[in-house]
Amino acid sequence: LGMALVSEVVTDWVGDSGLVKNISARFTGSYHLGDVLTVSGEIVDNADGLTRLALRCVNQDGAEIVGNASATVKNSDRSDDD
């Protein structure tokens, strides 16, 4: 579930005009039925038409579920502030 949420955030962020080149992640914790999971990320590089993202997924207590996650996307029409 954690990886699915990370993937969904990336594909939603890049939109229809972009392309997800790769996503990688490491499961760093477990989650339980009823947990509220939150995915956050930041742009760490934006060059040569590609944007590299750093991502993580935590539960409602701030415990990391998915860490060391990254994605590379072909730039879409999005700005860094979206």
PDB file of N, CA, C and O in Angstrom:
ATOM      1  N   LEU A   1       0.820  -1.193   0.000  1.00  0.00           N
ATOM      2  CA  LEU A   1       0.000   0.000   0.000  1.00  0.00           C
ATOM      3  C   LEU A   1       0.867   1.261   0.000  1.00  0.00           C
ATOM      4  O   LEU A   1       0.583   2.203  -0.713  1.00  0.00           O
ATOM      5  N   GLY A   2       1.930   1.278   0.783  1.00  0.00           N
ATOM      6  CA  GLY A   2       2.794   2.449   0.839  1.00  0.00           C
ATOM      7  C   GLY A   2       3.416   2.777  -0.498  1.00  0.00           C
ATOM      8  O   GLY A   2       3.440   3.935  -0.932  1.00  0.00           O
ATOM      9  N   MET A   3       3.920   1.770  -1.182  1.00  0.00           N
ATOM     10  CA  MET A   3       4.532   1.995  -2.498  1.00  0.00           C
ATOM     11  C   MET A   3       3.485   2.438  -3.505  1.00  0.00           C
ATOM     12  O   MET A   3       3.753   3.290  -4.369  1.00  0.00           O
ATOM     13  N   ALA A   4       2.285   1.888  -3.408  1.00  0.00           N
ATOM     14  CA  ALA A   4       1.202   2.293  -4.315  1.00  0.00           C
ATOM     15  C   ALA A   4       0.868   3.769  -4.125  1.00  0.00           C
ATOM     16  O   ALA A   4       0.650   4.494  -5.105  1.00  0.00           O
ATOM     17  N   LEU A   5       0.860   4.224  -2.878  1.00  0.00           N
ATOM     18  CA  LEU A   5       0.583   5.637  -2.622  1.00  0.00           C
ATOM     19  C   LEU A   5       1.693   6.534  -3.166  1.00  0.00           C
ATOM     20  O   LEU A   5       1.416   7.586  -3.745  1.00  0.00           O
ATOM     21  N   VAL A   6       2.938   6.122  -2.982  1.00  0.00           N
ATOM     22  CA  VAL A   6       4.062   6.891  -3.529  1.00  0.00           C
ATOM     23  C   VAL A   6       3.924   6.989  -5.049  1.00  0.00           C
ATOM     24  O   VAL A   6       4.058   8.066  -5.630  1.00  0.00           O
ATOM     25  N   SER A   7       3.636   5.876  -5.693  1.00  0.00           N
ATOM     26  CA  SER A   7       3.480   5.862  -7.153  1.00  0.00           C
ATOM     27  C   SER A   7       2.333   6.756  -7.599  1.00  0.00           C
ATOM     28  O   SER A   7       2.451   7.495  -8.584  1.00  0.00           O
ATOM     29  N   GLU A   8       1.224   6.703  -6.871  1.00  0.00           N
ATOM     30  CA  GLU A   8       0.066   7.522  -7.223  1.00  0.00           C
ATOM     31  C   GLU A   8       0.385   9.013  -7.107  1.00  0.00           C
ATOM     32  O   GLU A   8       0.006   9.806  -7.971  1.00  0.00           O
ATOM     33  N   VAL A   9       1.092   9.392  -6.062  1.00  0.00           N
ATOM     34  CA  VAL A   9       1.467  10.799  -5.895  1.00  0.00           C
ATOM     35  C   VAL A   9       2.337  11.265  -7.058  1.00  0.00           C
ATOM     36  O   VAL A   9       2.131  12.346  -7.613  1.00  0.00           O
ATOM     37  N   VAL A  10       3.295  10.449  -7.463  1.00  0.00           N
ATOM     38  CA  VAL A  10       4.183  10.817  -8.566  1.00  0.00           C
ATOM     39  C   VAL A  10       3.401  10.943  -9.869  1.00  0.00           C
ATOM     40  O   VAL A  10       3.540  11.935 -10.586  1.00  0.00           O
ATOM     41  N   THR A  11       2.569   9.959 -10.184  1.00  0.00           N
ATOM     42  CA  THR A  11       1.823  10.017 -11.447  1.00  0.00           C
ATOM     43  C   THR A  11       0.814  11.151 -11.451  1.00  0.00           C
ATOM     44  O   THR A  11       0.611  11.800 -12.476  1.00  0.00           O
ATOM     45  N   ASP A  12       0.190  11.434 -10.301  1.00  0.00           N
ATOM     46  CA  ASP A  12      -0.729  12.571 -10.227  1.00  0.00           C
ATOM     47  C   ASP A  12       0.025  13.886 -10.400  1.00  0.00           C
ATOM     48  O   ASP A  12      -0.457  14.800 -11.068  1.00  0.00           O
ATOM     49  N   TRP A  13       1.208  13.981  -9.792  1.00  0.00           N
ATOM     50  CA  TRP A  13       1.977  15.221  -9.866  1.00  0.00           C
ATOM     51  C   TRP A  13       2.469  15.497 -11.284  1.00  0.00           C
ATOM     52  O   TRP A  13       2.388  16.615 -11.771  1.00  0.00           O
ATOM     53  N   VAL A  14       2.972  14.473 -11.966  1.00  0.00           N
ATOM     54  CA  VAL A  14       3.524  14.689 -13.298  1.00  0.00           C
ATOM     55  C   VAL A  14       2.415  14.937 -14.322  1.00  0.00           C
ATOM     56  O   VAL A  14       2.618  15.636 -15.297  1.00  0.00           O
ATOM     57  N   GLY A  15       1.236  14.391 -14.093  1.00  0.00           N
ATOM     58  CA  GLY A  15       0.098  14.651 -14.973  1.00  0.00           C
ATOM     59  C   GLY A  15       0.187  13.932 -16.307  1.00  0.00           C
ATOM     60  O   GLY A  15       1.118  13.180 -16.585  1.00  0.00           O
ATOM     61  N   ASP A  16      -0.793  14.206 -17.141  1.00  0.00           N
ATOM     62  CA  ASP A  16      -0.892  13.541 -18.440  1.00  0.00           C
ATOM     63  C   ASP A  16       0.194  13.973 -19.420  1.00  0.00           C
ATOM     64  O   ASP A  16       0.501  13.248 -20.358  1.00  0.00           O
ATOM     65  N   SER A  17       0.772  15.147 -19.207  1.00  0.00           N
ATOM     66  CA  SER A  17       1.753  15.642 -20.171  1.00  0.00           C
ATOM     67  C   SER A  17       3.182  15.227 -19.830  1.00  0.00           C
ATOM     68  O   SER A  17       4.109  15.542 -20.560  1.00  0.00           O
ATOM     69  N   GLY A  18       3.368  14.508 -18.726  1.00  0.00           N
ATOM     70  CA  GLY A  18       4.702  14.074 -18.331  1.00  0.00           C
ATOM     71  C   GLY A  18       4.841  12.570 -18.447  1.00  0.00           C
ATOM     72  O   GLY A  18       3.915  11.861 -18.828  1.00  0.00           O
ATOM     73  N   LEU A  19       6.016  12.077 -18.103  1.00  0.00           N
ATOM     74  CA  LEU A  19       6.307  10.649 -18.196  1.00  0.00           C
ATOM     75  C   LEU A  19       7.135  10.235 -16.987  1.00  0.00           C
ATOM     76  O   LEU A  19       8.163  10.848 -16.698  1.00  0.00           O
ATOM     77  N   VAL A  20       6.686   9.212 -16.282  1.00  0.00           N
ATOM     78  CA  VAL A  20       7.449   8.672 -15.162  1.00  0.00           C
ATOM     79  C   VAL A  20       8.501   7.728 -15.736  1.00  0.00           C
ATOM     80  O   VAL A  20       8.167   6.723 -16.355  1.00  0.00           O
ATOM     81  N   LYS A  21       9.765   8.072 -15.541  1.00  0.00           N
ATOM     82  CA  LYS A  21      10.859   7.242 -16.064  1.00  0.00           C
ATOM     83  C   LYS A  21      11.169   6.091 -15.107  1.00  0.00           C
ATOM     84  O   LYS A  21      11.425   4.980 -15.543  1.00  0.00           O
ATOM     85  N   ASN A  22      11.192   6.358 -13.801  1.00  0.00           N
ATOM     86  CA  ASN A  22      11.415   5.289 -12.825  1.00  0.00           C
ATOM     87  C   ASN A  22      10.982   5.746 -11.434  1.00  0.00           C
ATOM     88  O   ASN A  22      10.935   6.938 -11.161  1.00  0.00           O
ATOM     89  N   ILE A  23      10.683   4.760 -10.605  1.00  0.00           N
ATOM     90  CA  ILE A  23      10.375   4.971  -9.198  1.00  0.00           C
ATOM     91  C   ILE A  23      11.076   3.865  -8.426  1.00  0.00           C
ATOM     92  O   ILE A  23      11.006   2.697  -8.810  1.00  0.00           O
ATOM     93  N   SER A  24      11.745   4.245  -7.356  1.00  0.00           N
ATOM     94  CA  SER A  24      12.351   3.236  -6.492  1.00  0.00           C
ATOM     95  C   SER A  24      12.080   3.624  -5.047  1.00  0.00           C
ATOM     96  O   SER A  24      11.888   4.793  -4.726  1.00  0.00           O
ATOM     97  N   ALA A  25      12.034   2.613  -4.189  1.00  0.00           N
ATOM     98  CA  ALA A  25      11.738   2.869  -2.780  1.00  0.00           C
ATOM     99  C   ALA A  25      12.222   1.709  -1.937  1.00  0.00           C
ATOM    100  O   ALA A  25      12.470   0.611  -2.438  1.00  0.00           O
ATOM    101  N   ARG A  26      12.339   1.993  -0.663  1.00  0.00           N
ATOM    102  CA  ARG A  26      12.709   0.967   0.302  1.00  0.00           C
ATOM    103  C   ARG A  26      11.668   0.966   1.404  1.00  0.00           C
ATOM    104  O   ARG A  26      11.340   2.019   1.966  1.00  0.00           O
ATOM    105  N   PHE A  27      11.125  -0.208   1.699  1.00  0.00           N
ATOM    106  CA  PHE A  27      10.174  -0.321   2.797  1.00  0.00           C
ATOM    107  C   PHE A  27      10.954  -0.275   4.099  1.00  0.00           C
ATOM    108  O   PHE A  27      11.831  -1.095   4.350  1.00  0.00           O
ATOM    109  N   THR A  28      10.641   0.720   4.930  1.00  0.00           N
ATOM    110  CA  THR A  28      11.406   0.934   6.158  1.00  0.00           C
ATOM    111  C   THR A  28      10.584   0.686   7.412  1.00  0.00           C
ATOM    112  O   THR A  28      11.111   0.787   8.515  1.00  0.00           O
ATOM    113  N   GLY A  29       9.316   0.397   7.262  1.00  0.00           N
ATOM    114  CA  GLY A  29       8.449   0.138   8.414  1.00  0.00           C
ATOM    115  C   GLY A  29       7.202  -0.592   7.965  1.00  0.00           C
ATOM    116  O   GLY A  29       7.007  -0.848   6.784  1.00  0.00           O
ATOM    117  N   SER A  30       6.379  -0.921   8.918  1.00  0.00           N
ATOM    118  CA  SER A  30       5.131  -1.614   8.588  1.00  0.00           C
ATOM    119  C   SER A  30       3.944  -0.709   8.895  1.00  0.00           C
ATOM    120  O   SER A  30       4.056   0.262   9.629  1.00  0.00           O
ATOM    121  N   TYR A  31       2.841  -1.030   8.306  1.00  0.00           N
ATOM    122  CA  TYR A  31       1.617  -0.280   8.571  1.00  0.00           C
ATOM    123  C   TYR A  31       0.525  -1.266   8.949  1.00  0.00           C
ATOM    124  O   TYR A  31       0.632  -2.465   8.700  1.00  0.00           O
ATOM    125  N   HIS A  32      -0.517  -0.719   9.553  1.00  0.00           N
ATOM    126  CA  HIS A  32      -1.595  -1.554  10.059  1.00  0.00           C
ATOM    127  C   HIS A  32      -2.931  -1.024   9.552  1.00  0.00           C
ATOM    128  O   HIS A  32      -3.056   0.162   9.223  1.00  0.00           O
ATOM    129  N   LEU A  33      -3.893  -1.902   9.493  1.00  0.00           N
ATOM    130  CA  LEU A  33      -5.237  -1.518   9.078  1.00  0.00           C
ATOM    131  C   LEU A  33      -5.690  -0.326   9.910  1.00  0.00           C
ATOM    132  O   LEU A  33      -5.570  -0.341  11.134  1.00  0.00           O
ATOM    133  N   GLY A  34      -6.142   0.707   9.271  1.00  0.00           N
ATOM    134  CA  GLY A  34      -6.596   1.913   9.952  1.00  0.00           C
ATOM    135  C   GLY A  34      -5.563   3.019  10.021  1.00  0.00           C
ATOM    136  O   GLY A  34      -5.889   4.146  10.394  1.00  0.00           O
ATOM    137  N   ASP A  35      -4.297   2.717   9.684  1.00  0.00           N
ATOM    138  CA  ASP A  35      -3.276   3.758   9.668  1.00  0.00           C
ATOM    139  C   ASP A  35      -3.607   4.798   8.595  1.00  0.00           C
ATOM    140  O   ASP A  35      -4.176   4.482   7.551  1.00  0.00           O
ATOM    141  N   VAL A  36      -3.253   6.024   8.873  1.00  0.00           N
ATOM    142  CA  VAL A  36      -3.384   7.110   7.899  1.00  0.00           C
ATOM    143  C   VAL A  36      -1.984   7.366   7.357  1.00  0.00           C
ATOM    144  O   VAL A  36      -1.079   7.740   8.106  1.00  0.00           O
ATOM    145  N   LEU A  37      -1.808   7.147   6.056  1.00  0.00           N
ATOM    146  CA  LEU A  37      -0.503   7.305   5.425  1.00  0.00           C
ATOM    147  C   LEU A  37      -0.438   8.619   4.661  1.00  0.00           C
ATOM    148  O   LEU A  37      -1.397   9.011   3.993  1.00  0.00           O
ATOM    149  N   THR A  38       0.707   9.284   4.771  1.00  0.00           N
ATOM    150  CA  THR A  38       0.919  10.560   4.095  1.00  0.00           C
ATOM    151  C   THR A  38       2.219  10.481   3.303  1.00  0.00           C
ATOM    152  O   THR A  38       3.248  10.063   3.834  1.00  0.00           O
ATOM    153  N   VAL A  39       2.140  10.884   2.039  1.00  0.00           N
ATOM    154  CA  VAL A  39       3.323  10.913   1.175  1.00  0.00           C
ATOM    155  C   VAL A  39       3.754  12.364   1.003  1.00  0.00           C
ATOM    156  O   VAL A  39       2.930  13.245   0.768  1.00  0.00           O
ATOM    157  N   SER A  40       5.052  12.600   1.133  1.00  0.00           N
ATOM    158  CA  SER A  40       5.593  13.936   0.884  1.00  0.00           C
ATOM    159  C   SER A  40       6.804  13.795  -0.022  1.00  0.00           C
ATOM    160  O   SER A  40       7.386  12.719  -0.142  1.00  0.00           O
ATOM    161  N   GLY A  41       7.149  14.884  -0.659  1.00  0.00           N
ATOM    162  CA  GLY A  41       8.292  14.834  -1.559  1.00  0.00           C
ATOM    163  C   GLY A  41       8.825  16.210  -1.868  1.00  0.00           C
ATOM    164  O   GLY A  41       8.201  17.221  -1.540  1.00  0.00           O
ATOM    165  N   GLU A  42       9.989  16.205  -2.478  1.00  0.00           N
ATOM    166  CA  GLU A  42      10.593  17.458  -2.898  1.00  0.00           C
ATOM    167  C   GLU A  42      11.398  17.237  -4.169  1.00  0.00           C
ATOM    168  O   GLU A  42      11.861  16.130  -4.436  1.00  0.00           O
ATOM    169  N   ILE A  43      11.540  18.292  -4.928  1.00  0.00           N
ATOM    170  CA  ILE A  43      12.371  18.254  -6.129  1.00  0.00           C
ATOM    171  C   ILE A  43      13.820  18.396  -5.690  1.00  0.00           C
ATOM    172  O   ILE A  43      14.166  19.334  -4.976  1.00  0.00           O
ATOM    173  N   VAL A  44      14.651  17.442  -6.097  1.00  0.00           N
ATOM    174  CA  VAL A  44      16.068  17.507  -5.731  1.00  0.00           C
ATOM    175  C   VAL A  44      16.961  17.857  -6.915  1.00  0.00           C
ATOM    176  O   VAL A  44      18.104  18.259  -6.720  1.00  0.00           O
ATOM    177  N   ASP A  45      16.453  17.708  -8.132  1.00  0.00           N
ATOM    178  CA  ASP A  45      17.227  18.066  -9.317  1.00  0.00           C
ATOM    179  C   ASP A  45      16.254  18.287 -10.463  1.00  0.00           C
ATOM    180  O   ASP A  45      15.242  17.592 -10.576  1.00  0.00           O
ATOM    181  N   ASN A  46      16.576  19.267 -11.280  1.00  0.00           N
ATOM    182  CA  ASN A  46      15.728  19.573 -12.428  1.00  0.00           C
ATOM    183  C   ASN A  46      16.643  20.045 -13.552  1.00  0.00           C
ATOM    184  O   ASN A  46      16.988  21.212 -13.629  1.00  0.00           O
ATOM    185  N   ALA A  47      17.061  19.093 -14.396  1.00  0.00           N
ATOM    186  CA  ALA A  47      18.003  19.432 -15.463  1.00  0.00           C
ATOM    187  C   ALA A  47      17.799  18.511 -16.655  1.00  0.00           C
ATOM    188  O   ALA A  47      17.342  17.378 -16.511  1.00  0.00           O
ATOM    189  N   ASP A  48      18.142  19.004 -17.810  1.00  0.00           N
ATOM    190  CA  ASP A  48      18.108  18.215 -19.045  1.00  0.00           C
ATOM    191  C   ASP A  48      16.740  17.595 -19.321  1.00  0.00           C
ATOM    192  O   ASP A  48      16.638  16.475 -19.813  1.00  0.00           O
ATOM    193  N   GLY A  49      15.690  18.297 -18.972  1.00  0.00           N
ATOM    194  CA  GLY A  49      14.344  17.810 -19.239  1.00  0.00           C
ATOM    195  C   GLY A  49      13.839  16.758 -18.266  1.00  0.00           C
ATOM    196  O   GLY A  49      12.764  16.209 -18.442  1.00  0.00           O
ATOM    197  N   LEU A  50      14.622  16.457 -17.242  1.00  0.00           N
ATOM    198  CA  LEU A  50      14.233  15.460 -16.244  1.00  0.00           C
ATOM    199  C   LEU A  50      14.175  16.094 -14.864  1.00  0.00           C
ATOM    200  O   LEU A  50      14.994  16.954 -14.528  1.00  0.00           O
ATOM    201  N   THR A  51      13.222  15.659 -14.068  1.00  0.00           N
ATOM    202  CA  THR A  51      13.092  16.108 -12.690  1.00  0.00           C
ATOM    203  C   THR A  51      13.246  14.906 -11.780  1.00  0.00           C
ATOM    204  O   THR A  51      12.614  13.871 -11.998  1.00  0.00           O
ATOM    205  N   ARG A  52      14.118  15.057 -10.773  1.00  0.00           N
ATOM    206  CA  ARG A  52      14.321  13.972  -9.814  1.00  0.00           C
ATOM    207  C   ARG A  52      13.669  14.370  -8.504  1.00  0.00           C
ATOM    208  O   ARG A  52      13.882  15.481  -8.007  1.00  0.00           O
ATOM    209  N   LEU A  53      12.888  13.460  -7.956  1.00  0.00           N
ATOM    210  CA  LEU A  53      12.141  13.701  -6.728  1.00  0.00           C
ATOM    211  C   LEU A  53      12.645  12.803  -5.611  1.00  0.00           C
ATOM    212  O   LEU A  53      12.992  11.645  -5.854  1.00  0.00           O
ATOM    213  N   ALA A  54      12.639  13.303  -4.389  1.00  0.00           N
ATOM    214  CA  ALA A  54      12.873  12.501  -3.186  1.00  0.00           C
ATOM    215  C   ALA A  54      11.537  12.411  -2.468  1.00  0.00           C
ATOM    216  O   ALA A  54      10.850  13.421  -2.298  1.00  0.00           O
ATOM    217  N   LEU A  55      11.158  11.199  -2.061  1.00  0.00           N
ATOM    218  CA  LEU A  55       9.831  10.972  -1.497  1.00  0.00           C
ATOM    219  C   LEU A  55       9.909  10.144  -0.229  1.00  0.00           C
ATOM    220  O   LEU A  55      10.881   9.410  -0.014  1.00  0.00           O
ATOM    221  N   ARG A  56       8.866  10.247   0.592  1.00  0.00           N
ATOM    222  CA  ARG A  56       8.744   9.380   1.759  1.00  0.00           C
ATOM    223  C   ARG A  56       7.270   9.241   2.106  1.00  0.00           C
ATOM    224  O   ARG A  56       6.446  10.083   1.752  1.00  0.00           O
ATOM    225  N   CYS A  57       6.971   8.187   2.817  1.00  0.00           N
ATOM    226  CA  CYS A  57       5.611   7.906   3.256  1.00  0.00           C
ATOM    227  C   CYS A  57       5.661   7.608   4.749  1.00  0.00           C
ATOM    228  O   CYS A  57       6.447   6.763   5.181  1.00  0.00           O
ATOM    229  N   VAL A  58       4.839   8.315   5.526  1.00  0.00           N
ATOM    230  CA  VAL A  58       4.800   8.124   6.972  1.00  0.00           C
ATOM    231  C   VAL A  58       3.368   7.832   7.418  1.00  0.00           C
ATOM    232  O   VAL A  58       2.409   8.160   6.720  1.00  0.00           O
ATOM    233  N   ASN A  59       3.256   7.230   8.614  1.00  0.00           N
ATOM    234  CA  ASN A  59       1.921   7.017   9.172  1.00  0.00           C
ATOM    235  C   ASN A  59       1.519   8.209  10.032  1.00  0.00           C
ATOM    236  O   ASN A  59       2.254   9.197  10.133  1.00  0.00           O
ATOM    237  N   GLN A  60       0.369   8.109  10.667  1.00  0.00           N
ATOM    238  CA  GLN A  60      -0.171   9.210  11.450  1.00  0.00           C
ATOM    239  C   GLN A  60       0.708   9.590  12.643  1.00  0.00           C
ATOM    240  O   GLN A  60       0.600  10.700  13.170  1.00  0.00           O
ATOM    241  N   ASP A  61       1.595   8.711  13.057  1.00  0.00           N
ATOM    242  CA  ASP A  61       2.504   8.998  14.164  1.00  0.00           C
ATOM    243  C   ASP A  61       3.858   9.529  13.686  1.00  0.00           C
ATOM    244  O   ASP A  61       4.761   9.771  14.496  1.00  0.00           O
ATOM    245  N   GLY A  62       4.010   9.679  12.370  1.00  0.00           N
ATOM    246  CA  GLY A  62       5.263  10.155  11.805  1.00  0.00           C
ATOM    247  C   GLY A  62       6.282   9.054  11.569  1.00  0.00           C
ATOM    248  O   GLY A  62       7.404   9.333  11.156  1.00  0.00           O
ATOM    249  N   ALA A  63       5.896   7.801  11.830  1.00  0.00           N
ATOM    250  CA  ALA A  63       6.811   6.680  11.597  1.00  0.00           C
ATOM    251  C   ALA A  63       6.924   6.428  10.095  1.00  0.00           C
ATOM    252  O   ALA A  63       5.921   6.327   9.387  1.00  0.00           O
ATOM    253  N   GLU A  64       8.148   6.325   9.620  1.00  0.00           N
ATOM    254  CA  GLU A  64       8.394   6.136   8.193  1.00  0.00           C
ATOM    255  C   GLU A  64       8.012   4.728   7.755  1.00  0.00           C
ATOM    256  O   GLU A  64       8.419   3.746   8.360  1.00  0.00           O
ATOM    257  N   ILE A  65       7.220   4.648   6.703  1.00  0.00           N
ATOM    258  CA  ILE A  65       6.779   3.377   6.124  1.00  0.00           C
ATOM    259  C   ILE A  65       7.581   3.081   4.863  1.00  0.00           C
ATOM    260  O   ILE A  65       8.010   1.963   4.633  1.00  0.00           O
ATOM    261  N   VAL A  66       7.745   4.087   4.029  1.00  0.00           N
ATOM    262  CA  VAL A  66       8.544   3.987   2.806  1.00  0.00           C
ATOM    263  C   VAL A  66       9.559   5.116   2.843  1.00  0.00           C
ATOM    264  O   VAL A  66       9.202   6.284   2.983  1.00  0.00           O
ATOM    265  N   GLY A  67      10.826   4.766   2.728  1.00  0.00           N
ATOM    266  CA  GLY A  67      11.879   5.773   2.758  1.00  0.00           C
ATOM    267  C   GLY A  67      12.859   5.558   1.621  1.00  0.00           C
ATOM    268  O   GLY A  67      12.743   4.611   0.856  1.00  0.00           O
ATOM    269  N   ASN A  68      13.803   6.443   1.533  1.00  0.00           N
ATOM    270  CA  ASN A  68      14.790   6.374   0.452  1.00  0.00           C
ATOM    271  C   ASN A  68      14.109   6.201  -0.900  1.00  0.00           C
ATOM    272  O   ASN A  68      14.619   5.514  -1.778  1.00  0.00           O
ATOM    273  N   ALA A  69      12.956   6.807  -1.042  1.00  0.00           N
ATOM    274  CA  ALA A  69      12.209   6.703  -2.289  1.00  0.00           C
ATOM    275  C   ALA A  69      12.622   7.831  -3.220  1.00  0.00           C
ATOM    276  O   ALA A  69      12.898   8.953  -2.786  1.00  0.00           O
ATOM    277  N   SER A  70      12.659   7.515  -4.494  1.00  0.00           N
ATOM    278  CA  SER A  70      12.983   8.529  -5.489  1.00  0.00           C
ATOM    279  C   SER A  70      12.229   8.226  -6.771  1.00  0.00           C
ATOM    280  O   SER A  70      11.802   7.106  -7.008  1.00  0.00           O
ATOM    281  N   ALA A  71      12.071   9.247  -7.546  1.00  0.00           N
ATOM    282  CA  ALA A  71      11.434   9.093  -8.852  1.00  0.00           C
ATOM    283  C   ALA A  71      12.108  10.055  -9.817  1.00  0.00           C
ATOM    284  O   ALA A  71      12.562  11.129  -9.429  1.00  0.00           O
ATOM    285  N   THR A  72      12.175   9.648 -11.064  1.00  0.00           N
ATOM    286  CA  THR A  72      12.644  10.518 -12.134  1.00  0.00           C
ATOM    287  C   THR A  72      11.526  10.625 -13.145  1.00  0.00           C
ATOM    288  O   THR A  72      10.976   9.607 -13.585  1.00  0.00           O
ATOM    289  N   VAL A  73      11.172  11.851 -13.466  1.00  0.00           N
ATOM    290  CA  VAL A  73      10.089  12.084 -14.418  1.00  0.00           C
ATOM    291  C   VAL A  73      10.569  13.000 -15.518  1.00  0.00           C
ATOM    292  O   VAL A  73      11.434  13.860 -15.309  1.00  0.00           O
ATOM    293  N   LYS A  74      10.036  12.776 -16.699  1.00  0.00           N
ATOM    294  CA  LYS A  74      10.290  13.692 -17.805  1.00  0.00           C
ATOM    295  C   LYS A  74       9.390  14.885 -17.566  1.00  0.00           C
ATOM    296  O   LYS A  74       8.211  14.742 -17.273  1.00  0.00           O
ATOM    297  N   ASN A  75       9.981  16.066 -17.644  1.00  0.00           N
ATOM    298  CA  ASN A  75       9.249  17.270 -17.278  1.00  0.00           C
ATOM    299  C   ASN A  75       7.950  17.418 -18.036  1.00  0.00           C
ATOM    300  O   ASN A  75       7.860  17.154 -19.232  1.00  0.00           O
ATOM    301  N   SER A  76       6.969  17.856 -17.284  1.00  0.00           N
ATOM    302  CA  SER A  76       5.668  18.148 -17.850  1.00  0.00           C
ATOM    303  C   SER A  76       5.503  19.661 -17.862  1.00  0.00           C
ATOM    304  O   SER A  76       6.477  20.404 -17.811  1.00  0.00           O
ATOM    305  N   ASP A  77       4.273  20.094 -17.873  1.00  0.00           N
ATOM    306  CA  ASP A  77       3.983  21.528 -17.868  1.00  0.00           C
ATOM    307  C   ASP A  77       3.970  22.104 -16.461  1.00  0.00           C
ATOM    308  O   ASP A  77       3.624  23.247 -16.259  1.00  0.00           O
ATOM    309  N   ARG A  78       4.354  21.311 -15.462  1.00  0.00           N
ATOM    310  CA  ARG A  78       4.302  21.746 -14.071  1.00  0.00           C
ATOM    311  C   ARG A  78       5.457  22.668 -13.736  1.00  0.00           C
ATOM    312  O   ARG A  78       6.536  22.562 -14.286  1.00  0.00           O
ATOM    313  N   SER A  79       5.220  23.520 -12.774  1.00  0.00           N
ATOM    314  CA  SER A  79       6.303  24.356 -12.241  1.00  0.00           C
ATOM    315  C   SER A  79       6.754  23.764 -10.906  1.00  0.00           C
ATOM    316  O   SER A  79       6.095  22.907 -10.346  1.00  0.00           O
ATOM    317  N   ASP A  80       7.858  24.239 -10.396  1.00  0.00           N
ATOM    318  CA  ASP A  80       8.369  23.759  -9.119  1.00  0.00           C
ATOM    319  C   ASP A  80       7.428  24.045  -7.970  1.00  0.00           C
ATOM    320  O   ASP A  80       7.517  23.408  -6.926  1.00  0.00           O
ATOM    321  N   ASP A  81       6.526  25.002  -8.117  1.00  0.00           N
ATOM    322  CA  ASP A  81       5.630  25.374  -7.029  1.00  0.00           C
ATOM    323  C   ASP A  81       4.354  24.549  -6.987  1.00  0.00           C
ATOM    324  O   ASP A  81       3.569  24.687  -6.055  1.00  0.00           O
ATOM    325  N   ASP A  82       4.129  23.673  -7.961  1.00  0.00           N
ATOM    326  CA  ASP A  82       2.908  22.863  -8.000  1.00  0.00           C
ATOM    327  C   ASP A  82       3.102  21.715  -7.090  1.00  0.00           C
ATOM    328  O   ASP A  82       2.661  20.790  -6.857  1.00  0.00           O
TER     329      ASP A  82
END
